[in-house]
Coordinates of C-alpha atoms in Angstrom, one line a residue:
X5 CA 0.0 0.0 0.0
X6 CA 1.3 3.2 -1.0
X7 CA 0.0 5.7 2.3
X8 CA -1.7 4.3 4.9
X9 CA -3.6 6.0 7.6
X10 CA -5.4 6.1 10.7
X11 CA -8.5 4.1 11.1
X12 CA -10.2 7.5 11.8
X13 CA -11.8 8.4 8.9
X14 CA -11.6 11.6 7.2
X15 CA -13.6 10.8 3.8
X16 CA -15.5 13.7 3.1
X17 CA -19.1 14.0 3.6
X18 CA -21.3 13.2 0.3
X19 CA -22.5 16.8 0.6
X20 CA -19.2 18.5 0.4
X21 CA -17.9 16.2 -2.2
X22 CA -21.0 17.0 -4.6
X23 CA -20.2 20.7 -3.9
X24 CA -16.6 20.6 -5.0
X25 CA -17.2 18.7 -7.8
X26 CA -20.2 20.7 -9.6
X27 CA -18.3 24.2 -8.7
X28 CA -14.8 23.1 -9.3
X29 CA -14.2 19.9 -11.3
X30 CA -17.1 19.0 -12.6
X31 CA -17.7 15.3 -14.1
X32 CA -17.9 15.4 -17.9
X33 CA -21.1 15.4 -20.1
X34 CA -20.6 12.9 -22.6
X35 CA -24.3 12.8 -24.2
X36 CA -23.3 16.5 -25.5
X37 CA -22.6 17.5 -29.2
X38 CA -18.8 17.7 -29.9
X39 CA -18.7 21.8 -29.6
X40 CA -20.9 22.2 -26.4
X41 CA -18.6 19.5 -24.6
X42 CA -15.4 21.4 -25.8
X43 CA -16.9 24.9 -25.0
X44 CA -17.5 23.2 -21.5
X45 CA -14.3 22.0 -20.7
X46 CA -12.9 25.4 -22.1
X47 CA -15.5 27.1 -19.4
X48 CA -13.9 24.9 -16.6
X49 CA -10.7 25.7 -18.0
X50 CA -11.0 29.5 -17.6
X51 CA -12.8 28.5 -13.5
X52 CA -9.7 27.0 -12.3
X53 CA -7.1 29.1 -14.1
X54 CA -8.1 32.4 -13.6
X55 CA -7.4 32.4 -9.9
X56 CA -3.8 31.0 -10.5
X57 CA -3.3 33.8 -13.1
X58 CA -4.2 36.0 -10.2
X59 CA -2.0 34.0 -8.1
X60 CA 1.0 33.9 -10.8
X61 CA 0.8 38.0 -10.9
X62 CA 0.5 38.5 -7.2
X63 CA 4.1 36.0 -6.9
X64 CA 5.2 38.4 -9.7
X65 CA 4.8 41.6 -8.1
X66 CA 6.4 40.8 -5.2
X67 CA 9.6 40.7 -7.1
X68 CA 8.8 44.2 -8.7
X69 CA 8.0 45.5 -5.4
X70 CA 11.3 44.3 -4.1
X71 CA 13.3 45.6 -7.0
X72 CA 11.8 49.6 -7.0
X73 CA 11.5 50.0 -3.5
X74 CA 15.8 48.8 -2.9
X75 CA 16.3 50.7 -5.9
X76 CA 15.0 53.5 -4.2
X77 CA 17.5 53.0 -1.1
X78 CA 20.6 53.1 -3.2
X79 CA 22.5 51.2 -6.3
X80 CA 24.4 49.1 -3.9
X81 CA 21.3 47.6 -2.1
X82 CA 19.5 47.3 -5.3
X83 CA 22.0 45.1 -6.8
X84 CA 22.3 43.0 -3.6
X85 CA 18.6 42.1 -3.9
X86 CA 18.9 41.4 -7.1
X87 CA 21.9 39.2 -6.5
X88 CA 20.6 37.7 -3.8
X89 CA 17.6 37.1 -6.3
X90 CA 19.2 35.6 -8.9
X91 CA 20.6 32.8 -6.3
X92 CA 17.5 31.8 -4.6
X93 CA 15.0 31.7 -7.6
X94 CA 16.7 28.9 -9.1
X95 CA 16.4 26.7 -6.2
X96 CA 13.0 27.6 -5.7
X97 CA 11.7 27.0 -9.0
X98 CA 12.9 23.6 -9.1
X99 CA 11.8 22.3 -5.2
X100 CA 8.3 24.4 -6.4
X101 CA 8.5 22.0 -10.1
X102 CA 9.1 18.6 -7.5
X103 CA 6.0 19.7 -5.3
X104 CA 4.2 20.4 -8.4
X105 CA 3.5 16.9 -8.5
X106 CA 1.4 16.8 -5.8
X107 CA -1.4 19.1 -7.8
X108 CA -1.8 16.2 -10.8
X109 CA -1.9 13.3 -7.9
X110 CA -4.0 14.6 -6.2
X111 CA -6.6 15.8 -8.8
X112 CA -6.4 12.2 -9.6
X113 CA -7.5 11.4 -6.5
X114 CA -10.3 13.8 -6.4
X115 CA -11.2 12.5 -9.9
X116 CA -11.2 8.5 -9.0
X117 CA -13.3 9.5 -6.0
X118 CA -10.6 8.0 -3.7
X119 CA -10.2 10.5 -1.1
X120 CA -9.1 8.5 1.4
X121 CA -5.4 8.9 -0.5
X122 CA -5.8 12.7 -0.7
X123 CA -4.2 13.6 2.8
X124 CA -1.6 10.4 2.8
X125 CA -0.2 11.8 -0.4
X126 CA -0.4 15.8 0.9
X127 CA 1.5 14.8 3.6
X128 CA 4.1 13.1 1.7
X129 CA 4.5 16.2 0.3
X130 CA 5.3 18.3 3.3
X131 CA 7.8 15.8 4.5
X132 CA 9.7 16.2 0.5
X133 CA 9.0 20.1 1.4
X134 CA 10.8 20.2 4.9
X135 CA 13.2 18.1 3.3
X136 CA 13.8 21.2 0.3
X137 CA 13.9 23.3 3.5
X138 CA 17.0 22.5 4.9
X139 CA 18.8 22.2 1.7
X140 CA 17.7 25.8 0.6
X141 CA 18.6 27.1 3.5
X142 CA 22.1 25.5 4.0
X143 CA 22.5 26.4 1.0
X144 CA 21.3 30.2 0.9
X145 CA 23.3 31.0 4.4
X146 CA 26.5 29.8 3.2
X147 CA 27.1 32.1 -0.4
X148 CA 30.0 33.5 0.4
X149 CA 32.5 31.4 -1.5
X150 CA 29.8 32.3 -4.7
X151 CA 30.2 36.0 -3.7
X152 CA 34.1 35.6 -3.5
X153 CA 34.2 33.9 -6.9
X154 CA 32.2 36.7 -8.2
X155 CA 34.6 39.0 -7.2
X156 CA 32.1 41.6 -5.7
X157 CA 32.2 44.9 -4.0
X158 CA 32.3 44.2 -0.4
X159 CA 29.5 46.3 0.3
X160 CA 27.0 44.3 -1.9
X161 CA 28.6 41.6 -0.8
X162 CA 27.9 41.9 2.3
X163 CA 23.9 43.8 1.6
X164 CA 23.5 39.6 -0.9
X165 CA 24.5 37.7 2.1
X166 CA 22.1 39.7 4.8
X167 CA 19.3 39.7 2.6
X168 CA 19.7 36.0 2.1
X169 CA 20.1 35.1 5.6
X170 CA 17.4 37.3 6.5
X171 CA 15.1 35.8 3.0
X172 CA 15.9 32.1 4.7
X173 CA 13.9 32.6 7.3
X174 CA 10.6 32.3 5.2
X175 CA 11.2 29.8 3.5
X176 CA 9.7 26.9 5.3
X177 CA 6.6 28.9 4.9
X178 CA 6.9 29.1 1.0
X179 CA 7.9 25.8 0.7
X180 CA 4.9 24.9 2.6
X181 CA 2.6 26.9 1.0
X182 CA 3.4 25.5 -2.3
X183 CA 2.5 21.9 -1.1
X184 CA -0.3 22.9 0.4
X185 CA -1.4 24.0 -2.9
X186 CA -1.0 20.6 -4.5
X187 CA -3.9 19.8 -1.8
X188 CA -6.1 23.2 -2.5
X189 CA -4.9 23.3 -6.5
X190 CA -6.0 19.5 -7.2
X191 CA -9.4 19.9 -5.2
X192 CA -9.8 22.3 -7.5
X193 CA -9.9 25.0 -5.5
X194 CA -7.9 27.5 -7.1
X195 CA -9.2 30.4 -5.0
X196 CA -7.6 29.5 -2.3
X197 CA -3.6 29.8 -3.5
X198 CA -5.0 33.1 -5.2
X199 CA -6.2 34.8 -2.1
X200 CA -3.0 34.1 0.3
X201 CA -0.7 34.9 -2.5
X202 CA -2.3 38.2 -2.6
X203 CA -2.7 38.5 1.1
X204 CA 1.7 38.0 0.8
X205 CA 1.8 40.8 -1.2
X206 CA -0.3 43.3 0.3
X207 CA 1.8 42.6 3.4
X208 CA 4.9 42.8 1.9
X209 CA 4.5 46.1 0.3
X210 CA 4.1 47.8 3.9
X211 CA 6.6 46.1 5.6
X212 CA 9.4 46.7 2.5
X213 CA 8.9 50.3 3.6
X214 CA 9.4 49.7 7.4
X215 CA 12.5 47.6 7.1
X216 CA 14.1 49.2 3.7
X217 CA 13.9 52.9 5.0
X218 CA 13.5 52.5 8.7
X219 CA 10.1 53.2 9.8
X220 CA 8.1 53.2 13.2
X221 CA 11.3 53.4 15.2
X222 CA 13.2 50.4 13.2
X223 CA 17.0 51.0 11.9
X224 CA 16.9 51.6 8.2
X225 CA 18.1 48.2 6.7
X226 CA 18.0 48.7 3.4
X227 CA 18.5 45.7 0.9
X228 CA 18.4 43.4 3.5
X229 CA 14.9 44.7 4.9
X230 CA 13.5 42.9 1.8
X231 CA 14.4 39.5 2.9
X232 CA 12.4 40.6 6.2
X233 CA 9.9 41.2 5.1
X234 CA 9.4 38.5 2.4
X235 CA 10.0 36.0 5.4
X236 CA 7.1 37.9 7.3
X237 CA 4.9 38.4 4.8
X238 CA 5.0 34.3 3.6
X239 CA 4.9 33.3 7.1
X240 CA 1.8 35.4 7.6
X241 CA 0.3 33.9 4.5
X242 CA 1.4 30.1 5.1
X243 CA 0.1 30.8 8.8
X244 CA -3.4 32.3 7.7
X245 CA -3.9 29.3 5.1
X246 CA -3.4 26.8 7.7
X247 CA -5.7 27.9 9.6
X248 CA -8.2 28.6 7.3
X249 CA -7.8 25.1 5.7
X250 CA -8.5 23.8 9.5
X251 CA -11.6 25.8 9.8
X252 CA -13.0 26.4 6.3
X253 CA -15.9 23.7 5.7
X254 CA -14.6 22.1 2.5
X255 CA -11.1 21.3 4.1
X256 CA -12.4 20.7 7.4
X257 CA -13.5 17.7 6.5
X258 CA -9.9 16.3 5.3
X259 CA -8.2 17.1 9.0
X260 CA -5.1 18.0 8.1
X261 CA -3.4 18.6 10.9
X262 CA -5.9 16.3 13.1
X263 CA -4.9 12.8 11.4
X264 CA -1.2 13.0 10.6
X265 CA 0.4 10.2 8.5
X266 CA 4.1 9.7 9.1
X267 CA 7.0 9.5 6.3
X268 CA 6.1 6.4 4.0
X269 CA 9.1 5.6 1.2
X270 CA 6.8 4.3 -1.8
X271 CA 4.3 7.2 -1.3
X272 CA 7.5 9.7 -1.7
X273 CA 9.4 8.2 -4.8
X274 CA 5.8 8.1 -6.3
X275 CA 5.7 11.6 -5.9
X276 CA 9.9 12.7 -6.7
X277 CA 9.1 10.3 -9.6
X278 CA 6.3 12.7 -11.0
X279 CA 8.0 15.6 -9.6
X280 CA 11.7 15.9 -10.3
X281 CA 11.5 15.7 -13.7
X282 CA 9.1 18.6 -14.1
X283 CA 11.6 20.8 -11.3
X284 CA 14.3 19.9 -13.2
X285 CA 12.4 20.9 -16.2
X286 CA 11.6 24.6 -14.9
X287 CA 15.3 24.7 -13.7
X288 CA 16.5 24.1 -17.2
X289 CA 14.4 26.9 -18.7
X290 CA 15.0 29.5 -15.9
X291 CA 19.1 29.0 -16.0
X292 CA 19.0 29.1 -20.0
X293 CA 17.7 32.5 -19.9
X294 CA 20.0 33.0 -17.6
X295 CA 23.1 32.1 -19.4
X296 CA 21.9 34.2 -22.2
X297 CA 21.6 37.5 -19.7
X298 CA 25.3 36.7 -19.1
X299 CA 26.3 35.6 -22.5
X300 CA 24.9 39.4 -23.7
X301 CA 26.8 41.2 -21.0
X302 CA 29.8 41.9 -23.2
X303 CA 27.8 43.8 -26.0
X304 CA 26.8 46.7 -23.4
X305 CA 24.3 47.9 -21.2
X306 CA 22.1 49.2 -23.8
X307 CA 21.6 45.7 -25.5
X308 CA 21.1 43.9 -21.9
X309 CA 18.7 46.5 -21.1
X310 CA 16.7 46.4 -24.3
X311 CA 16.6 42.2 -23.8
X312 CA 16.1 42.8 -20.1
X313 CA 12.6 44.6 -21.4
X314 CA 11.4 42.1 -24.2
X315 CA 12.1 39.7 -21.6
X316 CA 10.2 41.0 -18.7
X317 CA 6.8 41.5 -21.5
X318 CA 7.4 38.5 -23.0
X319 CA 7.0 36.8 -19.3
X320 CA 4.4 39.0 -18.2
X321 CA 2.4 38.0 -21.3
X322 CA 3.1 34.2 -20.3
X323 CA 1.8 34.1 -17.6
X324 CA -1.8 33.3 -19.4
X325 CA -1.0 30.6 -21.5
X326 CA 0.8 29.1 -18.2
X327 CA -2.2 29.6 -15.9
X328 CA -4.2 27.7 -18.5
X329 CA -1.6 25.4 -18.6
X330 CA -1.5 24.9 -15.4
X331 CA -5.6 24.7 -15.1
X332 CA -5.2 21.9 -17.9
X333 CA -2.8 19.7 -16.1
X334 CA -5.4 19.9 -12.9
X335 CA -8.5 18.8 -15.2
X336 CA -6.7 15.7 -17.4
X337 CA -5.3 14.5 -14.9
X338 CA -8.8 14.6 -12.7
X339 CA -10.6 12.9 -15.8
X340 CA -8.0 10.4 -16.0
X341 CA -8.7 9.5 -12.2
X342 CA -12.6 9.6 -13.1
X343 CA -12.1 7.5 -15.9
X344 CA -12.9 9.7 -18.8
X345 CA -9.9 9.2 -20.9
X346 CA -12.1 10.3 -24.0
X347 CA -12.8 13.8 -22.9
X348 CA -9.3 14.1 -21.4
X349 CA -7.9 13.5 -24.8
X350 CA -10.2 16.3 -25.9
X351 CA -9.6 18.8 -23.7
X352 CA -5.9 18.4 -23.9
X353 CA -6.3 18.4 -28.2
X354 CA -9.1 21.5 -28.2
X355 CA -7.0 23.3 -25.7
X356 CA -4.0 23.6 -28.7
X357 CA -6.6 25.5 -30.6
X358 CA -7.2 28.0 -27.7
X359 CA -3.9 28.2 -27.1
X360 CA -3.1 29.3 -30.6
X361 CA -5.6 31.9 -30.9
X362 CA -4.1 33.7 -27.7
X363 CA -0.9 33.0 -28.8
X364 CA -1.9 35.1 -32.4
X365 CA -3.7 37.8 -30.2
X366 CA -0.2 38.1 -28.4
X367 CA 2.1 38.0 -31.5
X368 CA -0.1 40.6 -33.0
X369 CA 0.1 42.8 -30.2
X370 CA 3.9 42.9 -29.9
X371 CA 4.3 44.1 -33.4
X372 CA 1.8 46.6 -33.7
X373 CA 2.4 48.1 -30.3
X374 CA 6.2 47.3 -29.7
X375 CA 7.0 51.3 -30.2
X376 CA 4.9 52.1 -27.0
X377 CA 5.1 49.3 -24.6
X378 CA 9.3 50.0 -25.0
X379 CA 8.7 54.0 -24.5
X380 CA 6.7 52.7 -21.5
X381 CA 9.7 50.8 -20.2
X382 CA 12.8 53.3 -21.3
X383 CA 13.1 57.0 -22.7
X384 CA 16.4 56.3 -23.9
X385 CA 16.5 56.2 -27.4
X386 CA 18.5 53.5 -28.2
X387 CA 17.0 51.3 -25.7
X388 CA 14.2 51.7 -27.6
X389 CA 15.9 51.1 -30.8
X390 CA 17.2 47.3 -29.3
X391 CA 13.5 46.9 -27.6
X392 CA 11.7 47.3 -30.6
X393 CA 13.6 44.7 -32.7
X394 CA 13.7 42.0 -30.3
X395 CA 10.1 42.5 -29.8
X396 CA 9.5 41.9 -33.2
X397 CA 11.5 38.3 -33.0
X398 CA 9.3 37.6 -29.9
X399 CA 6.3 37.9 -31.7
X400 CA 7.6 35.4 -33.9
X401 CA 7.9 32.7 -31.4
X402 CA 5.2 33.3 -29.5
X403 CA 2.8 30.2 -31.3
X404 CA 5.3 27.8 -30.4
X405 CA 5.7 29.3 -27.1
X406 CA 2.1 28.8 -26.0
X407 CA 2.2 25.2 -28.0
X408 CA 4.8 24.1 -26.0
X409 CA 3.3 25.3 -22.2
X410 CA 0.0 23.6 -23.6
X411 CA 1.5 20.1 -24.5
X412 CA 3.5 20.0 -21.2
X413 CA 1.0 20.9 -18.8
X414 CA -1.3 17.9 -20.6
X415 CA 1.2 15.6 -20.6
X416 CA 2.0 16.9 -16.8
X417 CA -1.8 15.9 -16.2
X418 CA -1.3 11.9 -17.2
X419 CA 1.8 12.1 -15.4
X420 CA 4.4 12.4 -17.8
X421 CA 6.8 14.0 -17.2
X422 CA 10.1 11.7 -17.9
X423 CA 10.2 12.2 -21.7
X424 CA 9.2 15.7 -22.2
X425 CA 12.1 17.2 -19.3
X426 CA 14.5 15.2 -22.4
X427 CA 13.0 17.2 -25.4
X428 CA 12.9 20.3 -23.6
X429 CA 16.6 19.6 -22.3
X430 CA 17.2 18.8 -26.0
X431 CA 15.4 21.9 -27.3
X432 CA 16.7 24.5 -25.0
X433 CA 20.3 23.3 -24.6
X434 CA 20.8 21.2 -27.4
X435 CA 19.4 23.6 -29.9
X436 CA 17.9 27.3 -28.7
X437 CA 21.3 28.2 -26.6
X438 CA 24.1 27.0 -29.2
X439 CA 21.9 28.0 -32.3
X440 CA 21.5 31.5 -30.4
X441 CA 25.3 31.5 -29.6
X442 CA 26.2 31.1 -33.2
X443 CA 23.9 33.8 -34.9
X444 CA 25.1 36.3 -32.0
X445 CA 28.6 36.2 -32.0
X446 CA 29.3 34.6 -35.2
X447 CA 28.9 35.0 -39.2
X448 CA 29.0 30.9 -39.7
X449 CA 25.3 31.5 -40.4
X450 CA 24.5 34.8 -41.3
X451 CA 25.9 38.2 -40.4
X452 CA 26.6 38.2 -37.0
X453 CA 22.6 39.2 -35.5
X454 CA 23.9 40.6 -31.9
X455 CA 21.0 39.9 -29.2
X456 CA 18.5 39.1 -31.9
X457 CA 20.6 36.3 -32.7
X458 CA 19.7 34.6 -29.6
X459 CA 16.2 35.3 -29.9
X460 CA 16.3 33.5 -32.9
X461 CA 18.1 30.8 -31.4
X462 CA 14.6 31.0 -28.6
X463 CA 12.4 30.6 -31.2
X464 CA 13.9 27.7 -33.0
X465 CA 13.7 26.0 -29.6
X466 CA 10.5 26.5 -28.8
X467 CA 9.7 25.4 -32.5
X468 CA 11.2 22.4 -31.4
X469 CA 9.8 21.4 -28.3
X470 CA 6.2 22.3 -29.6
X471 CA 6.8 20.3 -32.3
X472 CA 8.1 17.7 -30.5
X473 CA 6.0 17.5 -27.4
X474 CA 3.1 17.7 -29.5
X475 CA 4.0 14.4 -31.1
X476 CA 4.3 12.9 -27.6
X477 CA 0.9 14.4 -26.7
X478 CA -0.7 13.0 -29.7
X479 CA 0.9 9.5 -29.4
X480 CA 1.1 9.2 -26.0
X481 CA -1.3 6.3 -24.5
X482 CA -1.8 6.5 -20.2
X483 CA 0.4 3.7 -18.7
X484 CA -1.6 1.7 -15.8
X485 CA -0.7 3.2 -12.5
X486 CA 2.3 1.0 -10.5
X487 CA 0.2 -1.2 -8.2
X488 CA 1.6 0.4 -5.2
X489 CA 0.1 3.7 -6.2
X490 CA -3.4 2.2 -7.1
X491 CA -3.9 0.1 -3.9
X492 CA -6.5 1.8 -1.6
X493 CA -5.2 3.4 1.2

């Protein structure tokens, strides 16, 4: 047996179960014509992802905050945070990839109408969480040899490390709230993720402006007043989510703190089985456009600033097609657990066509408007001049773009996740970064393209992993579960 659990039971009622599934996931129609049952699933779609958008922009803004208000303190504390930043994010994105698993598992779960398995497996997850815990922070609190390879100014040096020490604080509580979230997320309660994320943010805004400039009596701390109040502000959050999920009368029922379930080995593999690939996948993505950033350093400040820009719209506009993405893995994976593979396969095919029409809305977009979205960002002229141009190669790839967050998240929903972390491994660094690399810095191609070069190199990745993820989506065929994770709890 893969979790087991106290003979307490914690099923939930009949009437709470009917309530989540005809407000959140409800069970497919199959008696209706083609179009009404794919306008349906769309409709559900659009329930359980606009609350994660919501969430996705909340998460986002806390970094903006971060970034205007040290900038505002002074140079040096702005580049700690961003330092500091650009050493956490990594780490986080792949332990929050690994608990992503939890969200396709569980929906299962919820689908198959085996709850009994739904607080075994969320608990699982907290123990892989505290587990991430302690490596992030270990690993967070002891950057100085990083900093000392980096050769920095002492004074940022020292504004990275404070911040981070200070930042490690909260991160049980983020770590936390992301596995929680495979429990609220696969319910299909997206609300729920939406409303503390935005709770986070509210209080992170005031209390940026206490620590950072020294407010009601404190020391001004600059920099390292960010990582203060990020660790209050997600502690606040994970706190207030506990105890709403304790309280509330759709969790009540599950007794999450009430019926504990200690470690069990099969339940966790089952889970880093489904989840490392997809952490390691987000990891891969992040660090690529991370080696680019570093990779265009050498052509100036005005090109790095001008990719800087396309890059930040270009992710801003992502988040969409991800939130869908990420509502699509929640509902194949819940029709795969009700046994609907029919309308799972439709959803996850229909879904490419909705996908590609935002996708042309987007592209469209970029090259009418790119003039005014870069004034928006820069009034320096040549700033401009580089925005503008890589915004028109952004446009290009923005199809395969959304293709590619579309196939994954499906595939992510019948729990593969093995085979597509390969293509996009093979797509990124096996074809986007050295394809990129060569049209920048090179005329083996063409005449050397300077930072467009590597957005070329972006979009012939992304071609790739569409193309090639689509193929997997299309022939893929759900594997019976191991019968360790099928047994009743």
């Amino acid at each position: 047996m893969i979790f087991s659990r106290p003979k307490a039971s914690y099923t939930p009622c009949t009437e709470t179960r009917n309530t989540m599934d005809e407000n959140h996931q409800p069970l497919p129609e199959t008696r209706q014509p083609l179009v009404s049952r794919t306008l349906t699933e769309w409709k559900t779609l659009a329930i359980l992802g606009g609350p994660i958008l919501i969430a996705q922009l909340a998460q986002m803004a806390n970094g903006v905050i971060d970034t205007v208000m040290a900038g505002h303190a002074s140079a040096e504390d702005l580049a700690g945070v961003g330092i500091g930043s650009s050493l956490w994010m990594p780490l986080f994105l792949f332990f929050m990839g690994l608990l992503g698993a939890l969200q396709p598992i569980i929906s299962g779960y919820n689908g198959a109408r085996t709850t009994s398995k739904i607080m075994p497996a969320t608990w699982q997850g907290l123990y892989i969480a505290l587990a991430g815990t302690v490596v992030m922070v270990l690993l967070l609190t002891n950057v100085q040899p990083v900093l000392s390879m980096l050769k920095m100014e002492p004074t940022t040096a020292g504004i990275t490390q404070g911040y981070l020490d200070a930042f490690a604080w909260g991160i049980p509580a983020m770590l936390l709230m992301n596995a929680l979230r495979g429990l609220t997320d696969g319910l299909g309660h997206t609300r729920v993720i939406m409303a503390f994320s935005v709770l986070s943010t509210l209080i992170n805004l005031p209390l940026n402006y206490i620590f950072i400039y020294g407010k009601l009596g404190l020391p001004a701390m600059g920099g390292v007043g960010c990582g203060w109040a990020t660790s209050l502000s997600n502690g606040t959050a994970a706190i207030a989510l506990l105890v709403y999920l304790n309280y509330s009368k759709t969790f009540r029922a599950f007794h999450i703190l009430a019926d504990w379930v200690k470690p069990n080995w099969q339940g966790i593999r089952y889970i880093l089985r489904i989840g490392v690939p997809i952490g390691f996948t987000i990891f891969v993505e992040a660090s690529m456009f991370s080696v680019i950033a570093l990779f265009l350093a050498p052509l100036g400040p005005v090109v790095v600033a001008g990719h800087q820009i396309a890059l930040n719209v270009v992710s801003l506009l992502f988040m969409l097609p991800l939130s869908i993405g990420m509502a699509l893995t929640l509902r194949v994976s819940f029709l795969i657990g009700a046994r609907a593979p029919d309308t799972a396969r439709l959803i996850s095919r229909s879904s490419l066509i909705l996908a590609s029409a935002i996708a042309l809305i987007f592209a469209s977009a970029l090259y009418v408007f790119s003039g005014p979205i870069a004034a928006l960002y820069s009034s320096d002229a040549e700033v401009q001049a580089v925005t503008v141009r890589l915004l028109t190669f952004a446009a290009m790839f923005q199809i395969a773009d959304v293709i590619q967050v579309t196939c994954i998240s499906a595939l992510r929903g019948y729990k593969d996740t093995r085979i597509p972390m390969f293509i996009m491994l093979f797509s990124f660094w096996g074809i986007g970064l050295p394809l990129g690399y060569f049209l920048t810095f090179t005329d083996a191609l063409l005449p050397a393209l300077g930072a467009a070069g590597f957005w070329v190199g972006l979009t012939a990745g992304l071609t790739s992993a569409s193309l090639l993820l689509g193929w997997r989506l299309f022939r893929y065929r759900p594997a019976p579960e191991p019968a360790w994770a099928s047994a009743s709890a």
